[in-house]
Amino acid sequence: MNQHMHSLTIGFLLLLLLAAAWSDIRSRRIPNVLVFPGALIGVLVHALLPQEAGGLGVLGSLAGWGTGLALLLPLYLLRIMGAGDVKLMAMTGAFLGAQATVGALLCVLLAGGVLALGAALWQGKLGVLWRNLNVMLLGALAGGAMMGLPVSGKPGEGAAGGHAEDAEESVGTLPYGVAIAVGTMAYLAMARWG
């Protein structure tokens, strides 16, 4: 019975993730009406679920929520990710707990990379993706880009040897809710059967 309750909890999380992914695909938004009640349900379930059945307790669930929020918040602040994505990962953390949220996030980031690569191939923008990655990586390695210094050594040029505006062309927006759903499902499958 206890294992059955844990399976129902994970099943409910997967339904929430699929609903969020579908919403993100359709409207490029993950609604608060989905993530806030979902996070609350995650905390309540773990408050009621015995530890033998996979219950984390209120503090364990809140730690997972905070971990999901804290790990993706910097990406939101850098405008790499939307607020809905951050809230969705926090909701996922409320169901998984802190340690499992870190593991799930690694799978989410991998799924996001595969999604970005697939989208770039589909849209014929693989060169744009590659150029943007070069600018970001070389700028991060050089460190000078953060202080406004030219990275290539030539005034007015960016890390890739081109002008800074070269990196401004976007590959497009991605429904990252899909990556969160797929990555979390992959992590749960590996944790169960791996």
PDB file of C-alpha atoms in Angstrom:
ATOM      1  CA  MET A   1       0.000   0.000   0.000  1.00  0.00           C
ATOM      2  CA  ASN A   2       2.807   2.438   0.888  1.00  0.00           C
ATOM      3  CA  GLN A   3       4.663   1.802  -2.379  1.00  0.00           C
ATOM      4  CA  HIS A   4       1.336   2.261  -4.168  1.00  0.00           C
ATOM      5  CA  MET A   5       0.973   5.722  -2.590  1.00  0.00           C
ATOM      6  CA  HIS A   6       4.499   6.674  -3.700  1.00  0.00           C
ATOM      7  CA  SER A   7       3.712   5.503  -7.251  1.00  0.00           C
ATOM      8  CA  LEU A   8       0.547   7.631  -7.239  1.00  0.00           C
ATOM      9  CA  THR A   9       2.572  10.654  -6.109  1.00  0.00           C
ATOM     10  CA  ILE A  10       5.095  10.200  -8.926  1.00  0.00           C
ATOM     11  CA  GLY A  11       2.246   9.569 -11.366  1.00  0.00           C
ATOM     12  CA  PHE A  12       0.613  12.841 -10.322  1.00  0.00           C
ATOM     13  CA  LEU A  13       3.929  14.680 -10.796  1.00  0.00           C
ATOM     14  CA  LEU A  14       4.253  13.214 -14.291  1.00  0.00           C
ATOM     15  CA  LEU A  15       0.723  14.375 -15.165  1.00  0.00           C
ATOM     16  CA  LEU A  16       1.584  17.886 -14.002  1.00  0.00           C
ATOM     17  CA  LEU A  17       4.801  17.845 -16.033  1.00  0.00           C
ATOM     18  CA  LEU A  18       2.988  16.654 -19.163  1.00  0.00           C
ATOM     19  CA  ALA A  19       0.345  19.373 -18.734  1.00  0.00           C
ATOM     20  CA  ALA A  20       3.085  22.000 -18.334  1.00  0.00           C
ATOM     21  CA  ALA A  21       4.961  20.724 -21.385  1.00  0.00           C
ATOM     22  CA  TRP A  22       1.778  20.789 -23.470  1.00  0.00           C
ATOM     23  CA  SER A  23       0.999  24.334 -22.336  1.00  0.00           C
ATOM     24  CA  ASP A  24       4.556  25.432 -23.107  1.00  0.00           C
ATOM     25  CA  ILE A  25       4.382  23.930 -26.597  1.00  0.00           C
ATOM     26  CA  ARG A  26       1.035  25.566 -27.346  1.00  0.00           C
ATOM     27  CA  SER A  27       1.491  29.013 -25.811  1.00  0.00           C
ATOM     28  CA  ARG A  28       5.143  29.231 -24.701  1.00  0.00           C
ATOM     29  CA  ARG A  29       3.826  29.743 -21.157  1.00  0.00           C
ATOM     30  CA  ILE A  30       3.627  27.557 -18.077  1.00  0.00           C
ATOM     31  CA  PRO A  31       0.647  28.806 -16.070  1.00  0.00           C
ATOM     32  CA  ASN A  32       0.906  29.660 -12.383  1.00  0.00           C
ATOM     33  CA  VAL A  33      -2.423  27.908 -11.882  1.00  0.00           C
ATOM     34  CA  LEU A  34      -0.541  24.687 -12.600  1.00  0.00           C
ATOM     35  CA  VAL A  35       2.771  25.159 -10.770  1.00  0.00           C
ATOM     36  CA  PHE A  36       1.678  26.840  -7.537  1.00  0.00           C
ATOM     37  CA  PRO A  37      -1.043  24.322  -6.618  1.00  0.00           C
ATOM     38  CA  GLY A  38       1.262  21.552  -7.872  1.00  0.00           C
ATOM     39  CA  ALA A  39       4.037  22.640  -5.495  1.00  0.00           C
ATOM     40  CA  LEU A  40       1.567  22.902  -2.621  1.00  0.00           C
ATOM     41  CA  ILE A  41       0.263  19.405  -3.355  1.00  0.00           C
ATOM     42  CA  GLY A  42       3.848  18.101  -3.455  1.00  0.00           C
ATOM     43  CA  VAL A  43       4.531  19.539   0.004  1.00  0.00           C
ATOM     44  CA  LEU A  44       1.206  18.290   1.424  1.00  0.00           C
ATOM     45  CA  VAL A  45       1.670  14.795   0.030  1.00  0.00           C
ATOM     46  CA  HIS A  46       5.109  14.541   1.612  1.00  0.00           C
ATOM     47  CA  ALA A  47       3.748  15.892   4.889  1.00  0.00           C
ATOM     48  CA  LEU A  48       1.213  13.028   4.956  1.00  0.00           C
ATOM     49  CA  LEU A  49       3.193  10.244   3.292  1.00  0.00           C
ATOM     50  CA  PRO A  50       5.142   8.085   5.766  1.00  0.00           C
ATOM     51  CA  GLN A  51       8.912   7.938   5.328  1.00  0.00           C
ATOM     52  CA  GLU A  52       8.716   4.194   4.592  1.00  0.00           C
ATOM     53  CA  ALA A  53       6.554   5.030   1.602  1.00  0.00           C
ATOM     54  CA  GLY A  54       8.964   7.598   0.196  1.00  0.00           C
ATOM     55  CA  GLY A  55       7.672  10.563   2.178  1.00  0.00           C
ATOM     56  CA  LEU A  56      10.166  13.382   2.601  1.00  0.00           C
ATOM     57  CA  GLY A  57       8.322  15.344   5.261  1.00  0.00           C
ATOM     58  CA  VAL A  58       7.517  19.031   4.932  1.00  0.00           C
ATOM     59  CA  LEU A  59      11.123  20.199   5.299  1.00  0.00           C
ATOM     60  CA  GLY A  60      12.441  17.663   2.795  1.00  0.00           C
ATOM     61  CA  SER A  61       9.828  18.705   0.266  1.00  0.00           C
ATOM     62  CA  LEU A  62      10.481  22.414   0.837  1.00  0.00           C
ATOM     63  CA  ALA A  63      14.219  21.752   0.460  1.00  0.00           C
ATOM     64  CA  GLY A  64      13.511  20.170  -2.927  1.00  0.00           C
ATOM     65  CA  TRP A  65      11.340  23.132  -3.912  1.00  0.00           C
ATOM     66  CA  GLY A  66      14.099  25.546  -2.913  1.00  0.00           C
ATOM     67  CA  THR A  67      16.744  23.519  -4.736  1.00  0.00           C
ATOM     68  CA  GLY A  68      14.753  23.553  -7.973  1.00  0.00           C
ATOM     69  CA  LEU A  69      14.230  27.287  -7.624  1.00  0.00           C
ATOM     70  CA  ALA A  70      17.828  28.099  -6.686  1.00  0.00           C
ATOM     71  CA  LEU A  71      19.424  26.029  -9.448  1.00  0.00           C
ATOM     72  CA  LEU A  72      17.476  27.624 -12.305  1.00  0.00           C
ATOM     73  CA  LEU A  73      17.056  31.158 -10.933  1.00  0.00           C
ATOM     74  CA  PRO A  74      20.477  32.295 -12.243  1.00  0.00           C
ATOM     75  CA  LEU A  75      19.447  31.205 -15.753  1.00  0.00           C
ATOM     76  CA  TYR A  76      16.293  33.300 -15.433  1.00  0.00           C
ATOM     77  CA  LEU A  77      18.295  36.297 -14.234  1.00  0.00           C
ATOM     78  CA  LEU A  78      20.575  35.906 -17.275  1.00  0.00           C
ATOM     79  CA  ARG A  79      17.443  35.764 -19.484  1.00  0.00           C
ATOM     80  CA  ILE A  80      18.311  32.274 -20.675  1.00  0.00           C
ATOM     81  CA  MET A  81      15.160  30.770 -19.237  1.00  0.00           C
ATOM     82  CA  GLY A  82      11.645  31.949 -18.484  1.00  0.00           C
ATOM     83  CA  ALA A  83      10.116  32.367 -15.026  1.00  0.00           C
ATOM     84  CA  GLY A  84       7.611  29.586 -15.718  1.00  0.00           C
ATOM     85  CA  ASP A  85      10.463  27.135 -16.290  1.00  0.00           C
ATOM     86  CA  VAL A  86      12.040  28.073 -12.951  1.00  0.00           C
ATOM     87  CA  LYS A  87       8.707  27.678 -11.132  1.00  0.00           C
ATOM     88  CA  LEU A  88       8.111  24.324 -12.846  1.00  0.00           C
ATOM     89  CA  MET A  89      11.492  23.018 -11.677  1.00  0.00           C
ATOM     90  CA  ALA A  90      10.739  24.259  -8.154  1.00  0.00           C
ATOM     91  CA  MET A  91       7.392  22.422  -8.241  1.00  0.00           C
ATOM     92  CA  THR A  92       9.188  19.288  -9.421  1.00  0.00           C
ATOM     93  CA  GLY A  93      11.610  19.669  -6.524  1.00  0.00           C
ATOM     94  CA  ALA A  94       8.710  19.715  -4.051  1.00  0.00           C
ATOM     95  CA  PHE A  95       7.850  16.198  -5.223  1.00  0.00           C
ATOM     96  CA  LEU A  96      11.421  14.871  -5.477  1.00  0.00           C
ATOM     97  CA  GLY A  97      13.374  16.415  -2.608  1.00  0.00           C
ATOM     98  CA  ALA A  98      16.702  18.234  -2.828  1.00  0.00           C
ATOM     99  CA  GLN A  99      19.052  15.405  -3.780  1.00  0.00           C
ATOM    100  CA  ALA A 100      16.788  13.930  -6.451  1.00  0.00           C
ATOM    101  CA  THR A 101      16.127  17.430  -7.833  1.00  0.00           C
ATOM    102  CA  VAL A 102      19.848  17.877  -8.506  1.00  0.00           C
ATOM    103  CA  GLY A 103      19.936  14.527 -10.337  1.00  0.00           C
ATOM    104  CA  ALA A 104      16.795  15.361 -12.283  1.00  0.00           C
ATOM    105  CA  LEU A 105      18.205  18.759 -13.239  1.00  0.00           C
ATOM    106  CA  LEU A 106      21.254  17.143 -14.820  1.00  0.00           C
ATOM    107  CA  CYS A 107      18.905  15.076 -17.005  1.00  0.00           C
ATOM    108  CA  VAL A 108      16.809  18.205 -17.700  1.00  0.00           C
ATOM    109  CA  LEU A 109      19.861  20.140 -18.893  1.00  0.00           C
ATOM    110  CA  LEU A 110      20.870  17.246 -21.127  1.00  0.00           C
ATOM    111  CA  ALA A 111      17.330  17.048 -22.531  1.00  0.00           C
ATOM    112  CA  GLY A 112      17.382  20.822 -23.087  1.00  0.00           C
ATOM    113  CA  GLY A 113      20.632  20.548 -25.021  1.00  0.00           C
ATOM    114  CA  VAL A 114      19.214  17.803 -27.216  1.00  0.00           C
ATOM    115  CA  LEU A 115      16.041  19.866 -27.717  1.00  0.00           C
ATOM    116  CA  ALA A 116      18.077  22.943 -28.716  1.00  0.00           C
ATOM    117  CA  LEU A 117      20.186  20.912 -31.129  1.00  0.00           C
ATOM    118  CA  GLY A 118      17.072  19.328 -32.661  1.00  0.00           C
ATOM    119  CA  ALA A 119      15.360  22.707 -33.018  1.00  0.00           C
ATOM    120  CA  ALA A 120      18.461  24.221 -34.640  1.00  0.00           C
ATOM    121  CA  LEU A 121      18.666  21.336 -37.106  1.00  0.00           C
ATOM    122  CA  TRP A 122      14.936  21.519 -37.860  1.00  0.00           C
ATOM    123  CA  GLN A 123      15.069  25.286 -38.483  1.00  0.00           C
ATOM    124  CA  GLY A 124      18.340  25.151 -40.421  1.00  0.00           C
ATOM    125  CA  LYS A 125      20.093  27.297 -37.804  1.00  0.00           C
ATOM    126  CA  LEU A 126      22.832  24.950 -36.647  1.00  0.00           C
ATOM    127  CA  GLY A 127      25.476  27.509 -37.673  1.00  0.00           C
ATOM    128  CA  VAL A 128      23.787  30.189 -35.564  1.00  0.00           C
ATOM    129  CA  LEU A 129      23.684  27.826 -32.579  1.00  0.00           C
ATOM    130  CA  TRP A 130      27.372  26.987 -33.016  1.00  0.00           C
ATOM    131  CA  ARG A 131      28.370  30.659 -33.335  1.00  0.00           C
ATOM    132  CA  ASN A 132      26.363  31.621 -30.236  1.00  0.00           C
ATOM    133  CA  LEU A 133      27.945  28.789 -28.245  1.00  0.00           C
ATOM    134  CA  ASN A 134      31.419  29.904 -29.321  1.00  0.00           C
ATOM    135  CA  VAL A 135      30.748  33.486 -28.282  1.00  0.00           C
ATOM    136  CA  MET A 136      29.388  32.395 -24.895  1.00  0.00           C
ATOM    137  CA  LEU A 137      32.152  29.878 -24.161  1.00  0.00           C
ATOM    138  CA  LEU A 138      35.037  32.035 -25.298  1.00  0.00           C
ATOM    139  CA  GLY A 139      33.623  35.034 -23.478  1.00  0.00           C
ATOM    140  CA  ALA A 140      33.273  33.010 -20.291  1.00  0.00           C
ATOM    141  CA  LEU A 141      36.797  31.605 -20.607  1.00  0.00           C
ATOM    142  CA  ALA A 142      38.353  34.992 -21.268  1.00  0.00           C
ATOM    143  CA  GLY A 143      36.514  36.665 -18.406  1.00  0.00           C
ATOM    144  CA  GLY A 144      37.144  40.061 -19.959  1.00  0.00           C
ATOM    145  CA  ALA A 145      33.794  40.090 -21.721  1.00  0.00           C
ATOM    146  CA  MET A 146      32.068  40.510 -18.364  1.00  0.00           C
ATOM    147  CA  MET A 147      34.016  43.758 -17.826  1.00  0.00           C
ATOM    148  CA  GLY A 148      33.380  45.055 -21.336  1.00  0.00           C
ATOM    149  CA  LEU A 149      36.890  44.268 -22.574  1.00  0.00           C
ATOM    150  CA  PRO A 150      37.334  42.920 -26.077  1.00  0.00           C
ATOM    151  CA  VAL A 151      38.103  39.225 -25.898  1.00  0.00           C
ATOM    152  CA  SER A 152      39.786  38.769 -29.268  1.00  0.00           C
ATOM    153  CA  GLY A 153      42.336  41.509 -28.692  1.00  0.00           C
ATOM    154  CA  LYS A 154      40.919  43.664 -31.489  1.00  0.00           C
ATOM    155  CA  PRO A 155      38.797  46.663 -30.464  1.00  0.00           C
ATOM    156  CA  GLY A 156      35.135  46.284 -31.281  1.00  0.00           C
ATOM    157  CA  GLU A 157      35.274  42.537 -31.812  1.00  0.00           C
ATOM    158  CA  GLY A 158      33.778  39.793 -29.691  1.00  0.00           C
ATOM    159  CA  ALA A 159      35.064  36.408 -28.612  1.00  0.00           C
ATOM    160  CA  ALA A 160      34.560  34.715 -31.963  1.00  0.00           C
ATOM    161  CA  GLY A 161      36.513  37.346 -33.851  1.00  0.00           C
ATOM    162  CA  GLY A 162      33.318  38.942 -35.135  1.00  0.00           C
ATOM    163  CA  HIS A 163      31.330  41.842 -33.862  1.00  0.00           C
ATOM    164  CA  ALA A 164      29.327  41.433 -30.667  1.00  0.00           C
ATOM    165  CA  GLU A 165      26.113  41.747 -32.612  1.00  0.00           C
ATOM    166  CA  ASP A 166      26.949  38.475 -34.391  1.00  0.00           C
ATOM    167  CA  ALA A 167      25.890  36.611 -31.265  1.00  0.00           C
ATOM    168  CA  GLU A 168      22.581  38.456 -31.056  1.00  0.00           C
ATOM    169  CA  GLU A 169      20.826  36.331 -33.693  1.00  0.00           C
ATOM    170  CA  SER A 170      18.736  33.769 -31.892  1.00  0.00           C
ATOM    171  CA  VAL A 171      18.111  30.178 -32.793  1.00  0.00           C
ATOM    172  CA  GLY A 172      14.591  30.742 -31.458  1.00  0.00           C
ATOM    173  CA  THR A 173      12.690  30.122 -28.279  1.00  0.00           C
ATOM    174  CA  LEU A 174      12.365  26.615 -26.923  1.00  0.00           C
ATOM    175  CA  PRO A 175       9.513  25.219 -24.860  1.00  0.00           C
ATOM    176  CA  TYR A 176      11.823  24.328 -21.968  1.00  0.00           C
ATOM    177  CA  GLY A 177       8.886  22.813 -20.088  1.00  0.00           C
ATOM    178  CA  VAL A 178       9.319  19.897 -22.494  1.00  0.00           C
ATOM    179  CA  ALA A 179      12.950  19.473 -21.427  1.00  0.00           C
ATOM    180  CA  ILE A 180      11.923  19.613 -17.754  1.00  0.00           C
ATOM    181  CA  ALA A 181       9.273  16.950 -18.313  1.00  0.00           C
ATOM    182  CA  VAL A 182      11.465  14.656 -20.420  1.00  0.00           C
ATOM    183  CA  GLY A 183      14.531  15.080 -18.214  1.00  0.00           C
ATOM    184  CA  THR A 184      12.581  14.430 -15.017  1.00  0.00           C
ATOM    185  CA  MET A 185      10.919  11.349 -16.516  1.00  0.00           C
ATOM    186  CA  ALA A 186      14.305  10.043 -17.652  1.00  0.00           C
ATOM    187  CA  TYR A 187      15.756  10.600 -14.179  1.00  0.00           C
ATOM    188  CA  LEU A 188      12.826   8.827 -12.512  1.00  0.00           C
ATOM    189  CA  ALA A 189      13.129   5.899 -14.922  1.00  0.00           C
ATOM    190  CA  MET A 190      16.869   5.607 -14.252  1.00  0.00           C
ATOM    191  CA  ALA A 191      16.333   5.851 -10.498  1.00  0.00           C
ATOM    192  CA  ARG A 192      13.687   3.127 -10.586  1.00  0.00           C
ATOM    193  CA  TRP A 193      15.198   0.701 -13.082  1.00  0.00           C
ATOM    194  CA  GLY A 194      18.841   1.803 -13.256  1.00  0.00           C
TER     195      GLY A 194
END
